[in-house]
mmCIF file of C-alpha atoms in Angstrom:
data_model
loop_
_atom_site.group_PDB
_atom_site.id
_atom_site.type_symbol
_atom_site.label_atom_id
_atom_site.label_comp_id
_atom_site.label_asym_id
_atom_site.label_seq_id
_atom_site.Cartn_x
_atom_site.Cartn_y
_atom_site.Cartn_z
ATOM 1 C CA UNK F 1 -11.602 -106.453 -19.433
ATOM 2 C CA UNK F 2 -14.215 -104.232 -18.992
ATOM 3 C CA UNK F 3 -12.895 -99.994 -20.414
ATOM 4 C CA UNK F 4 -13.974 -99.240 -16.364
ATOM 5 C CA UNK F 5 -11.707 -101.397 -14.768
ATOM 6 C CA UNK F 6 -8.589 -99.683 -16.213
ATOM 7 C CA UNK F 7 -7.100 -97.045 -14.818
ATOM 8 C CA UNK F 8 -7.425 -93.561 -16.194
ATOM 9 C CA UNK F 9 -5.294 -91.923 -18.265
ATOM 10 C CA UNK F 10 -3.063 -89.901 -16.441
ATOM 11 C CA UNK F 11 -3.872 -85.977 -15.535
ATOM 12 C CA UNK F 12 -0.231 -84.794 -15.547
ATOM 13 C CA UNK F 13 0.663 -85.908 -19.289
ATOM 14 C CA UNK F 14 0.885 -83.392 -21.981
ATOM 15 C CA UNK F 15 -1.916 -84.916 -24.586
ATOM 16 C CA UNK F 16 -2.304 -83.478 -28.552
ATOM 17 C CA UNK F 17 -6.341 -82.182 -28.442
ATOM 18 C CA UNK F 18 -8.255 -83.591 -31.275
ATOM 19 C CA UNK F 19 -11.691 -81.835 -33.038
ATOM 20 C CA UNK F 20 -14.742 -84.166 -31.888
ATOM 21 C CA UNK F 21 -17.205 -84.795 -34.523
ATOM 22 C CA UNK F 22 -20.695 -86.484 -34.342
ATOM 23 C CA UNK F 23 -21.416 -88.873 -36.636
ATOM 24 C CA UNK F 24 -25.123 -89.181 -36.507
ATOM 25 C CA UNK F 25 -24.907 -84.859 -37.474
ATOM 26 C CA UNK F 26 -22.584 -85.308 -40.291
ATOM 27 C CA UNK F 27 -24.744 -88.520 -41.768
ATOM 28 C CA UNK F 28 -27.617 -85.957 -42.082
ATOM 29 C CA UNK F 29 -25.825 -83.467 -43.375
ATOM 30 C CA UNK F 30 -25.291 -80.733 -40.415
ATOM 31 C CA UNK F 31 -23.188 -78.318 -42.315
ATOM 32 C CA UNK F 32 -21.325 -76.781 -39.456
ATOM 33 C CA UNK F 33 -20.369 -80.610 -37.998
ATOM 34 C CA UNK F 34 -19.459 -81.217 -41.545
ATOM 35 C CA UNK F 35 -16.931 -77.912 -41.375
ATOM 36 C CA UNK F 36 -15.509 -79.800 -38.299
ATOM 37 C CA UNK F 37 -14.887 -82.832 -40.359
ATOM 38 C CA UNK F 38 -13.331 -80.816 -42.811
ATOM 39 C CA UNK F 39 -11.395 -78.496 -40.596
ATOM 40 C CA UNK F 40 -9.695 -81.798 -38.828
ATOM 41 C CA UNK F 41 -8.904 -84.210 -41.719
ATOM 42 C CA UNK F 42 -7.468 -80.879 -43.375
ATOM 43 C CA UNK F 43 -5.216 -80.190 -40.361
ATOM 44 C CA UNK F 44 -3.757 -82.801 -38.280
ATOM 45 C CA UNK F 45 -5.977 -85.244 -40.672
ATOM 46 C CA UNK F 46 -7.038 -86.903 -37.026
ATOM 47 C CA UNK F 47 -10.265 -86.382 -34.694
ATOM 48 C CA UNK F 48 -12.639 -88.114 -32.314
ATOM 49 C CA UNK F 49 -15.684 -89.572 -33.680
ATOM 50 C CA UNK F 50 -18.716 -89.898 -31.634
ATOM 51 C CA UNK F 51 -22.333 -91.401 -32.012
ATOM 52 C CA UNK F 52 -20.987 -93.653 -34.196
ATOM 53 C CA UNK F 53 -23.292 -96.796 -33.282
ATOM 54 C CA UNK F 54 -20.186 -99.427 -33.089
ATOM 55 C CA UNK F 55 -19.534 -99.751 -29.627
ATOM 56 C CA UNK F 56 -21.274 -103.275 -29.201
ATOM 57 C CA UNK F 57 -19.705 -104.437 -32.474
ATOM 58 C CA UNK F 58 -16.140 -103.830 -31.257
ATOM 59 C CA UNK F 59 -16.080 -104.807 -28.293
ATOM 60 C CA UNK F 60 -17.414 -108.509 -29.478
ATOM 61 C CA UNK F 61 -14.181 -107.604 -32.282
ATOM 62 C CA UNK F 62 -12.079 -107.486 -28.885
ATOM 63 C CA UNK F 63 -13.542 -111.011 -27.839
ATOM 64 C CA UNK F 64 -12.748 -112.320 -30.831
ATOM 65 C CA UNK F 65 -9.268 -111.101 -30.570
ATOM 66 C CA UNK F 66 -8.154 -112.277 -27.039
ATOM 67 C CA UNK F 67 -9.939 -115.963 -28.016
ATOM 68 C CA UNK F 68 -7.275 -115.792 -31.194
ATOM 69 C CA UNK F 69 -4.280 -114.393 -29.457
ATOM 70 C CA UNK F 70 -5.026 -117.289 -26.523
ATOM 71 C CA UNK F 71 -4.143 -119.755 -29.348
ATOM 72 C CA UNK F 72 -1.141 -121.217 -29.162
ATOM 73 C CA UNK F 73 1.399 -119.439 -30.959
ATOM 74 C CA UNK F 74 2.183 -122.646 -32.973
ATOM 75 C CA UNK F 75 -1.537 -122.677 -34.132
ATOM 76 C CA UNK F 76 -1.607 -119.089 -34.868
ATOM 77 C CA UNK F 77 1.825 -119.487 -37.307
ATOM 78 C CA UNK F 78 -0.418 -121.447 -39.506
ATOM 79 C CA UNK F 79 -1.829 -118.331 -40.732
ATOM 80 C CA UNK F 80 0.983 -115.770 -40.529
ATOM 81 C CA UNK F 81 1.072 -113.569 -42.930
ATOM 82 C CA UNK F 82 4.389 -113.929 -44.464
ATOM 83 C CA UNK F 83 7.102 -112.189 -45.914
ATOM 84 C CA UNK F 84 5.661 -111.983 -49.662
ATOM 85 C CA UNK F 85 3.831 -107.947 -48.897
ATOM 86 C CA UNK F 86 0.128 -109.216 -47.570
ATOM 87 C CA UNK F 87 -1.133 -108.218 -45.023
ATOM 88 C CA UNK F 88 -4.202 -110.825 -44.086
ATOM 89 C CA UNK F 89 -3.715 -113.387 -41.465
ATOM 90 C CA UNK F 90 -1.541 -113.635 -38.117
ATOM 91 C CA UNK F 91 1.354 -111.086 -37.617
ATOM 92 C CA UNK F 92 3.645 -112.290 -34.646
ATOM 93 C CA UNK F 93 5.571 -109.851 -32.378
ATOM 94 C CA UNK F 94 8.631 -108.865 -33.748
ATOM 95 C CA UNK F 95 7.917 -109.314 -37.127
ATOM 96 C CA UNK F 96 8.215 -105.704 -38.316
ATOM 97 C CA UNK F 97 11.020 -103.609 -37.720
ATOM 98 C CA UNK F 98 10.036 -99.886 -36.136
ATOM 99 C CA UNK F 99 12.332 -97.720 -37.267
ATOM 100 C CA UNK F 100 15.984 -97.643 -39.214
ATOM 101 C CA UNK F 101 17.523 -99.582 -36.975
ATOM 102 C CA UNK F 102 15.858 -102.594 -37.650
ATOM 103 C CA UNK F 103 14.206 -103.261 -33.878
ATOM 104 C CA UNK F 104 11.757 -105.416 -33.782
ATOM 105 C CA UNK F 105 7.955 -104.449 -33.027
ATOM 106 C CA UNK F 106 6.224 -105.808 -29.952
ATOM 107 C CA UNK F 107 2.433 -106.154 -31.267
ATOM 108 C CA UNK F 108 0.916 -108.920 -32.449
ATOM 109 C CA UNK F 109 -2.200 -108.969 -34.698
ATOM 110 C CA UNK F 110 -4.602 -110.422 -36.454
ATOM 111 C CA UNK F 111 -6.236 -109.044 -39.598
ATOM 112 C CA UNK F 112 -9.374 -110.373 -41.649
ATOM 113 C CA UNK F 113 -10.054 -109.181 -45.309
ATOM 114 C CA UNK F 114 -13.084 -106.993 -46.170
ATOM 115 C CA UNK F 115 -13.150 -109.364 -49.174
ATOM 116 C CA UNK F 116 -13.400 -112.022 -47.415
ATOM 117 C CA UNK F 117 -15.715 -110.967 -44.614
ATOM 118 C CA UNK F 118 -18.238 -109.786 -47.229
ATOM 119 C CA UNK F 119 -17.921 -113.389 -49.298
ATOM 120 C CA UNK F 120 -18.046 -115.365 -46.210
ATOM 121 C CA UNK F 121 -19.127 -118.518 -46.092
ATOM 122 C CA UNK F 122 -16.956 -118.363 -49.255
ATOM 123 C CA UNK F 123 -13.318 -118.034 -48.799
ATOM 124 C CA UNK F 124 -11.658 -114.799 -50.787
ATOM 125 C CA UNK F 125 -8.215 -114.113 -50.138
ATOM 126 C CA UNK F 126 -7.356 -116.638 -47.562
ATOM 127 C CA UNK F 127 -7.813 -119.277 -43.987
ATOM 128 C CA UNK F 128 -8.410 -117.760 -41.319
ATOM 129 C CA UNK F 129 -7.740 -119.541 -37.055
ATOM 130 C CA UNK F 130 -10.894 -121.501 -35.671
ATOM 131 C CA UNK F 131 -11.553 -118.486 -33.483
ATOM 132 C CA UNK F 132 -12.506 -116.404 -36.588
ATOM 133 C CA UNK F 133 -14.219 -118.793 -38.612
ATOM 134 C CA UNK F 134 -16.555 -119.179 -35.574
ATOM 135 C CA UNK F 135 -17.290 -115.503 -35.178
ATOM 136 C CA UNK F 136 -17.009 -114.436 -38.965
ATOM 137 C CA UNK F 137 -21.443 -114.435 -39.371
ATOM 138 C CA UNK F 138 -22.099 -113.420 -35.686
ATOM 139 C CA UNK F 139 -19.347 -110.915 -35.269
ATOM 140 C CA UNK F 140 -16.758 -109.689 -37.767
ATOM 141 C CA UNK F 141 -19.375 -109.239 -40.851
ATOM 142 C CA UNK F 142 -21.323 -107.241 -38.992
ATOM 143 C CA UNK F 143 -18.333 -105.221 -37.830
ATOM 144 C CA UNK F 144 -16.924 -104.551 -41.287
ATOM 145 C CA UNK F 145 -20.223 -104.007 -42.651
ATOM 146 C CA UNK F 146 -20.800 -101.479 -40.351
ATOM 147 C CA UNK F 147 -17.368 -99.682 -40.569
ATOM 148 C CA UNK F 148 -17.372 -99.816 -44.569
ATOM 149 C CA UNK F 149 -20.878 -97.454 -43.777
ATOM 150 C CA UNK F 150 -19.332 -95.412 -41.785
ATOM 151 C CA UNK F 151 -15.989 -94.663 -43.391
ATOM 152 C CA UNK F 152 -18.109 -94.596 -47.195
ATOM 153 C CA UNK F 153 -20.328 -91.582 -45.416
ATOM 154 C CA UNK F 154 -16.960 -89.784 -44.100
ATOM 155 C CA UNK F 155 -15.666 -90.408 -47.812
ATOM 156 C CA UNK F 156 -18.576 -89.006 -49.552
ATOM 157 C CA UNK F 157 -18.082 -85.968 -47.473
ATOM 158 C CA UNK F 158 -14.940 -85.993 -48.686
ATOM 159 C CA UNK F 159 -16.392 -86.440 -52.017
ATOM 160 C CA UNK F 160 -18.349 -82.866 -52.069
ATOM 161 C CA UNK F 161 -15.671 -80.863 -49.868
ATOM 162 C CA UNK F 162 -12.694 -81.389 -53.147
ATOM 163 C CA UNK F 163 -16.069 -80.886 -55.837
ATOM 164 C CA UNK F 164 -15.342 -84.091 -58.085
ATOM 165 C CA UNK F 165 -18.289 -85.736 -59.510
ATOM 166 C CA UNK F 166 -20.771 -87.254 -57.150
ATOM 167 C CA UNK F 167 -19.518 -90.911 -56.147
ATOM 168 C CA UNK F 168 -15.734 -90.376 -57.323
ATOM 169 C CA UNK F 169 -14.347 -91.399 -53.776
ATOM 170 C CA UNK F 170 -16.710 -94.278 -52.854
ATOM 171 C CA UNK F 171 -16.584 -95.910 -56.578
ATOM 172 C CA UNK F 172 -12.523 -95.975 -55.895
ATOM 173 C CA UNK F 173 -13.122 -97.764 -52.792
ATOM 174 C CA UNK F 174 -15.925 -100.315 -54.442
ATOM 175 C CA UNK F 175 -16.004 -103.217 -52.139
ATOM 176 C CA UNK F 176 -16.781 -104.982 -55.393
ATOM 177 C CA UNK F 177 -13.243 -104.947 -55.944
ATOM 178 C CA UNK F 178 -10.903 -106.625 -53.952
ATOM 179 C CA UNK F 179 -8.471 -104.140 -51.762
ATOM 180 C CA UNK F 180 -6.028 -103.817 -48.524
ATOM 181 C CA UNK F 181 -9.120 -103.170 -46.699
ATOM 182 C CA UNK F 182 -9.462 -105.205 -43.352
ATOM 183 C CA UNK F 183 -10.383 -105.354 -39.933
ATOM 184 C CA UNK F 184 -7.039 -105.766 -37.748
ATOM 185 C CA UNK F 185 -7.445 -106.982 -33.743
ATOM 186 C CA UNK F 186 -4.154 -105.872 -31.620
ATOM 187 C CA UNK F 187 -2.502 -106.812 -28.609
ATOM 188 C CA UNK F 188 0.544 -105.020 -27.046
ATOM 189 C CA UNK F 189 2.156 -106.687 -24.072
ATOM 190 C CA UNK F 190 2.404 -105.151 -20.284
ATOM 191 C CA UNK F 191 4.954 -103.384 -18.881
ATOM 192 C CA UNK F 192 7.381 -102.696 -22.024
ATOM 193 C CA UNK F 193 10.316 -100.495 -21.418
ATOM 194 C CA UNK F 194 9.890 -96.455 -20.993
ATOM 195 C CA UNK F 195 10.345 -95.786 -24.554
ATOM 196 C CA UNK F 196 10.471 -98.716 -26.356
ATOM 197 C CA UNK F 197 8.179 -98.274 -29.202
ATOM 198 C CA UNK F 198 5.102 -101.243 -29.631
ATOM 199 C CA UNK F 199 4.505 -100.172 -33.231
ATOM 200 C CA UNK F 200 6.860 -97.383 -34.830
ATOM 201 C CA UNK F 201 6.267 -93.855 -36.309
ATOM 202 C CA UNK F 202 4.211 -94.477 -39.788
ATOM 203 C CA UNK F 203 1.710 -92.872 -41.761
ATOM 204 C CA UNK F 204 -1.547 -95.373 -42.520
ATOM 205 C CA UNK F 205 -1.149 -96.900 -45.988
ATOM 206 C CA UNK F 206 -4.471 -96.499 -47.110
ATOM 207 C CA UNK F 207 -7.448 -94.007 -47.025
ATOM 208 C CA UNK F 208 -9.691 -94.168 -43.758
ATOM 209 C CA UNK F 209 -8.721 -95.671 -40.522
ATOM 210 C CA UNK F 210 -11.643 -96.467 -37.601
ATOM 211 C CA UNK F 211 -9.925 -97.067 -34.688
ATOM 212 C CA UNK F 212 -10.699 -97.736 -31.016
ATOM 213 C CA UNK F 213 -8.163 -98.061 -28.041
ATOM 214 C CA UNK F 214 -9.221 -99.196 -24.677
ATOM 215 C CA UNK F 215 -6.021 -97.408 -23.031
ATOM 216 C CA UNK F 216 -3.349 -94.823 -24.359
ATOM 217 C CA UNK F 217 -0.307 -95.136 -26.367
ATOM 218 C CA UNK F 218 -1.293 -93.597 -29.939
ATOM 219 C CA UNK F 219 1.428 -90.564 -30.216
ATOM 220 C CA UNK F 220 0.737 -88.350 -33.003
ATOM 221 C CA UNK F 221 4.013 -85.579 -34.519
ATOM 222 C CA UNK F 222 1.390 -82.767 -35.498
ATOM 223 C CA UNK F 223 2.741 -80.747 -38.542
ATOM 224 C CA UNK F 224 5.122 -77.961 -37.403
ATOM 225 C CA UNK F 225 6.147 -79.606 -33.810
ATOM 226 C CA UNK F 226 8.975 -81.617 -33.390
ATOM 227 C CA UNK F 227 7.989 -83.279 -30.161
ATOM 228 C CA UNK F 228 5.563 -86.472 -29.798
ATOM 229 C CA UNK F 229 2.181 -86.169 -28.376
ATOM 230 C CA UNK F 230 -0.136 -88.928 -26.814
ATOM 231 C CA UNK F 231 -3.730 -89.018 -27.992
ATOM 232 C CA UNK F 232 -5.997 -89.429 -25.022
ATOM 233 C CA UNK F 233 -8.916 -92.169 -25.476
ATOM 234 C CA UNK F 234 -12.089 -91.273 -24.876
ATOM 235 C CA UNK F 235 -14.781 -93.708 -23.812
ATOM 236 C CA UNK F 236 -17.531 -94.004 -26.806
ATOM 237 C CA UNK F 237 -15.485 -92.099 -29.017
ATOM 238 C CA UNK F 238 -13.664 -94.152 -32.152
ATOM 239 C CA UNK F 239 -10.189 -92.173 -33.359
ATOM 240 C CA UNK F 240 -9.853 -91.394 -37.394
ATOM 241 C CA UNK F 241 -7.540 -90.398 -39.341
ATOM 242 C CA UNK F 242 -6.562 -89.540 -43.122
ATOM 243 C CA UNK F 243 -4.101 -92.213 -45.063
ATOM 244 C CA UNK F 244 -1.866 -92.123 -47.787
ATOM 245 C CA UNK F 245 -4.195 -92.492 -50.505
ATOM 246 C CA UNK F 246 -6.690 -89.738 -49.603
ATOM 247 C CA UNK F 247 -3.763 -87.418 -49.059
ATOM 248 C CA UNK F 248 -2.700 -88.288 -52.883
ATOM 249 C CA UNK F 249 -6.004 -88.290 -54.587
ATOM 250 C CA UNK F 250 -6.895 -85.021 -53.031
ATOM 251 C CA UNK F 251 -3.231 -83.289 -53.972
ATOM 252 C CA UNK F 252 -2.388 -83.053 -50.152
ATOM 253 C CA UNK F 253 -5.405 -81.007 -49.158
ATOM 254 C CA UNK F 254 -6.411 -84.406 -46.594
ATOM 255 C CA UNK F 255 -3.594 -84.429 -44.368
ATOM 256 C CA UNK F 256 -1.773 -87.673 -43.759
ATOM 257 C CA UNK F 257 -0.650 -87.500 -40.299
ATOM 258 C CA UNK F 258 2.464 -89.643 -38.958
ATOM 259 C CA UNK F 259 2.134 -91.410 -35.717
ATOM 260 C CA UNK F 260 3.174 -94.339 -33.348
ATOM 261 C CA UNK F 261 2.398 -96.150 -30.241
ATOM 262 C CA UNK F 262 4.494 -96.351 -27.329
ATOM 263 C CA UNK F 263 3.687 -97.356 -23.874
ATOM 264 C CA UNK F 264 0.507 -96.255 -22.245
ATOM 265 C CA UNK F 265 1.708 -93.571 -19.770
ATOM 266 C CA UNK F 266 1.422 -93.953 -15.559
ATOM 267 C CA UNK F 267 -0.703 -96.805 -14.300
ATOM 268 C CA UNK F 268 -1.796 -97.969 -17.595
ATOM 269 C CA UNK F 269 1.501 -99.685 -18.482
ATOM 270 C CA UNK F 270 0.661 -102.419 -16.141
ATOM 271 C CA UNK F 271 -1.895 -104.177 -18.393
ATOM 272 C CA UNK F 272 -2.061 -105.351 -22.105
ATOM 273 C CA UNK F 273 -3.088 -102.551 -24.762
ATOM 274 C CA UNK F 274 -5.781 -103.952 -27.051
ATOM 275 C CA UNK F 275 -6.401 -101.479 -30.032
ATOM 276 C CA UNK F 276 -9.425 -102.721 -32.831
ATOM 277 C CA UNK F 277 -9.042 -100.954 -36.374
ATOM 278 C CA UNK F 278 -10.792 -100.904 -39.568
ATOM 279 C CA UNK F 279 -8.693 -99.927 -42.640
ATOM 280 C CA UNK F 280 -10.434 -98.786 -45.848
ATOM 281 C CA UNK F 281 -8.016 -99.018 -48.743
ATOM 282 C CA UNK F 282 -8.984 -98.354 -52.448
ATOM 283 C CA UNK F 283 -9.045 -100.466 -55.297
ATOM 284 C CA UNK F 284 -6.384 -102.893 -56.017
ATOM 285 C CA UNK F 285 -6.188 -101.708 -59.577
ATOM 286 C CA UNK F 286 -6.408 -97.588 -58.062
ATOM 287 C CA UNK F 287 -3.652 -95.522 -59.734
ATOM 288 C CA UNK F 288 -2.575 -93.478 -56.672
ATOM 289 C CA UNK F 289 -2.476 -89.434 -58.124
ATOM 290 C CA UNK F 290 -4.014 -86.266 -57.460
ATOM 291 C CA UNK F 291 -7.380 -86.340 -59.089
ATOM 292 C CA UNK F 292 -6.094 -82.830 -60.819
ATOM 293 C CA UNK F 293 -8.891 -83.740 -63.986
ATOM 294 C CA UNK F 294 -11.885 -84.183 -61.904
ATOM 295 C CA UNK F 295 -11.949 -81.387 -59.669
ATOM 296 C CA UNK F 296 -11.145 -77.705 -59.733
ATOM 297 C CA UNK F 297 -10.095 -77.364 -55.983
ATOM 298 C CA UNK F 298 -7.479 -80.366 -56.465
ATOM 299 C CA UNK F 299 -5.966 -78.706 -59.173
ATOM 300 C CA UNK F 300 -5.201 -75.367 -57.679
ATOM 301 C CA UNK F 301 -3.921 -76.887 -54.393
ATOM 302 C CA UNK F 302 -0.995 -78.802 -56.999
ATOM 303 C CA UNK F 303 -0.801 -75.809 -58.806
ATOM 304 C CA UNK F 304 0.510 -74.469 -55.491
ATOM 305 C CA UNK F 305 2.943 -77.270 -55.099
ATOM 306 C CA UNK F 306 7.177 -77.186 -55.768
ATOM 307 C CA UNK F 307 8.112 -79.864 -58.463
ATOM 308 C CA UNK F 308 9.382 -82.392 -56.072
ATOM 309 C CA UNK F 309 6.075 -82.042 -53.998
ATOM 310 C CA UNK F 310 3.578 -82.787 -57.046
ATOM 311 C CA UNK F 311 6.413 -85.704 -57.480
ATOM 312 C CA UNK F 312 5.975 -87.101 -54.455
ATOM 313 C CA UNK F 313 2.210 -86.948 -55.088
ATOM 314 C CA UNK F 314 2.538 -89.407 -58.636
ATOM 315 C CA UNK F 315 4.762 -92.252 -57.165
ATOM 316 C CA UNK F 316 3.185 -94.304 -60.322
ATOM 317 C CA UNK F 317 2.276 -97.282 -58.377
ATOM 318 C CA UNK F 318 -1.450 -98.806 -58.010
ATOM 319 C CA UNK F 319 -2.749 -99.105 -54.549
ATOM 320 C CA UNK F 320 -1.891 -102.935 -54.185
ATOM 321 C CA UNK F 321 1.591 -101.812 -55.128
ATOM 322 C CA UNK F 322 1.810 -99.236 -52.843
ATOM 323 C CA UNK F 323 0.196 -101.261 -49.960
ATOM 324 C CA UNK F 324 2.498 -104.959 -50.659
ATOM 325 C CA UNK F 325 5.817 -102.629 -50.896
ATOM 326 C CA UNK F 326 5.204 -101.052 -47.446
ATOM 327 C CA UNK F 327 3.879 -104.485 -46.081
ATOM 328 C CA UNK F 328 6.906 -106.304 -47.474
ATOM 329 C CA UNK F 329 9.894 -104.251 -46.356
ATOM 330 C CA UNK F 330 8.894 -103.504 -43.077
ATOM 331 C CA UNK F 331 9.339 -107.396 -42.506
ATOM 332 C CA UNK F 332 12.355 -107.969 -40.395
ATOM 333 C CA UNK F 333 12.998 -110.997 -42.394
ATOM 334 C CA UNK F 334 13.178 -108.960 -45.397
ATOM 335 C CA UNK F 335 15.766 -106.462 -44.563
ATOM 336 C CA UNK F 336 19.179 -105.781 -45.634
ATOM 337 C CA UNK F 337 19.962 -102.615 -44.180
ATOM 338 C CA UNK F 338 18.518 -99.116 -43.388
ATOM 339 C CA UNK F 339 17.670 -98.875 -46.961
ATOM 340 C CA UNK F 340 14.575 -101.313 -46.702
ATOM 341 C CA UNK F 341 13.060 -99.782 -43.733
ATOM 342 C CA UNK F 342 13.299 -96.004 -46.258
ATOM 343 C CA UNK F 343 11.498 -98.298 -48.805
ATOM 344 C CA UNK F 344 8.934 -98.959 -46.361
ATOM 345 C CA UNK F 345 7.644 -95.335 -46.407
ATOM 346 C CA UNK F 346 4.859 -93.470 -47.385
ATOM 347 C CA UNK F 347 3.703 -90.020 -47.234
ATOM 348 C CA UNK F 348 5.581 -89.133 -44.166
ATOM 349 C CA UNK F 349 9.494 -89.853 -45.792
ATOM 350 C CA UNK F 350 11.503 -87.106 -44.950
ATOM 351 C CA UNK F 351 9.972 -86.173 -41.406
ATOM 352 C CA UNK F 352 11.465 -89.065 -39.511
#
């Protein structure tokens, strides 16, 4: 369904502002967009991006999606994910647990591999439904490709703003080497209960999310605030945000924001929320820490830090480790207990 034949987002609820930055200013280097882009993923570590060229791309991403989720479901469990911590292929609704409790989500999804979007015709990490394999040259290539371009700029900006060595960032995130990183289609069903969570309150595993919603529902907790804020979507403008990963490398000076996705507010609940992502993950083989050795500004800002914070910033694992232990015990199937859904956290343990 065409963005225009939704209704708006309603007037009369409270929303979180985000900064807007430009994308075709900060690719050529506008210093003061650039301070934007700083100023947000050092803050709430989310903002609008516009100008960004991908519009046409996702929405033939969205295509793709509903012609997968129309599968039947028995055709789609052919390439579920599983239990074992990956995250490629089919994830059915109810799958994951949202929060302590153990309820189950309500999204269903379907993600594709960078790896094995890049090595198509080739197969790389796994099979994929009919509905993929027909659009993989005409539309989810060109997708990724285009995403991995964008988020690699963002992450060279990065790059120069913490002073390590020119190509630190992008080399960690080679697509050379296989990752987490993948394109992920969503679908939320209609009319879910007045706060009943679709996906629960999380912090993105990895470094750079690209994200585009056609109606609202994302609800960030900004740093300081105890009360949960919708992010309104803006037509022609993608949603980013700071993971995990950058928040470690850079020794917490990218924020790692926590958020969730309930409902979409007023009128809005009435139809199906489709959300279209790109995740860019490093390296399997990454060693998640604060790169303290390459750059000056990294190592004052853990300097700064209590024990247990510069703790929490060396959890010792590699980024595959880090991503399949999230993955894995946020399966329903896999838990025993409150415990599993704590071992399921990231950056954002302690705040909910």
């Amino acid at each position: 369904m065409p963005v225009a034949a939704y209704p708006e987002f309603p007037t009369n609820i409270p929303t979180h502002p985000l900064l807007v930055v430009d994308y075709d200013l900060i690719k050529n280097g506008n210093e003061k967009e650039i301070d934007v882009l700083w100023q947000a993923a050092t803050t709430l570590g989310f903002w609008y991006l516009k100008n960004h060229g991908a519009e046409e791309d996702v929405e033939k991403m969205f295509d793709m999606g509903a012609e997968t989720m129309d599968l039947p479901l028995e055709e789609k469990m052919k390439y579920e994910q599983g239990d074992g911590g990956s995250s490629f292929g089919y994830k059915f609704s109810g799958a994951n647990a949202v929060d302590a409790s153990g309820e189950p989500d309500k999204i269903e999804f379907i993600n594709i591999a960078k790896d094995d979007a890049l090595a198509w015709p080739k197969q790389a990490r796994r099979s994929y439904p009919s509905t993929v394999d027909n659009r993989m040259e005409s539309t989810i290539v060109p997708y990724v490709k285009k995403s991995i371009g964008i988020n690699d700029t963002i992450l060279s900006i990065f790059n120069s703003k913490l002073g390590l060595p020119e190509g630190t960032l992008n080399n960690i995130h080679s697509v050379e080497e296989y990752s987490g990183s993948e394109a992920r289609t969503i679908k939320a069903p209609k009319n879910l209960p007045v706060g009943r969570q679709a996906l629960g309150a999380h912090t993105d595993f990895g470094s750079l999310s690209f994200l585009h919603n056609r109606l609202g529902g994302l609800q960030v907790l900004p740093p300081g605030v105890d009360e949960w804020q919708y992010v309104k979507p803006l037509p022609g403008h993608a949603i980013c945000n700071v993971g995990d990963a950058l928040a470690l490398f850079s020794g917490g000076i990218l924020h790692s924001n926590i958020h969730r996705v309930y409902p979409p507010p007023g009128a809005q609940a009435g139809f199906e929320r489709w959300s279209q992502v790109f995740f860019t993950r490093p390296g399997n083989s990454v060693m998640l820490r604060p790169l303290s050795d390459q750059s000056l500004a990294i190592a004052e800002a853990v300097s700064r830090l209590t024990e247990e914070q510069r703790a929490a910033l060396n959890p010792g694992a590699t980024a595959l480790d880090w991503f399949n232990r999230r993955i894995k015990n946020q399966r329903v199937k896999n838990r025993t207990g409150p415990e599993t859904w704590v071992a399921s956290r990231g950056t954002e343990q302690g705040r909910v």
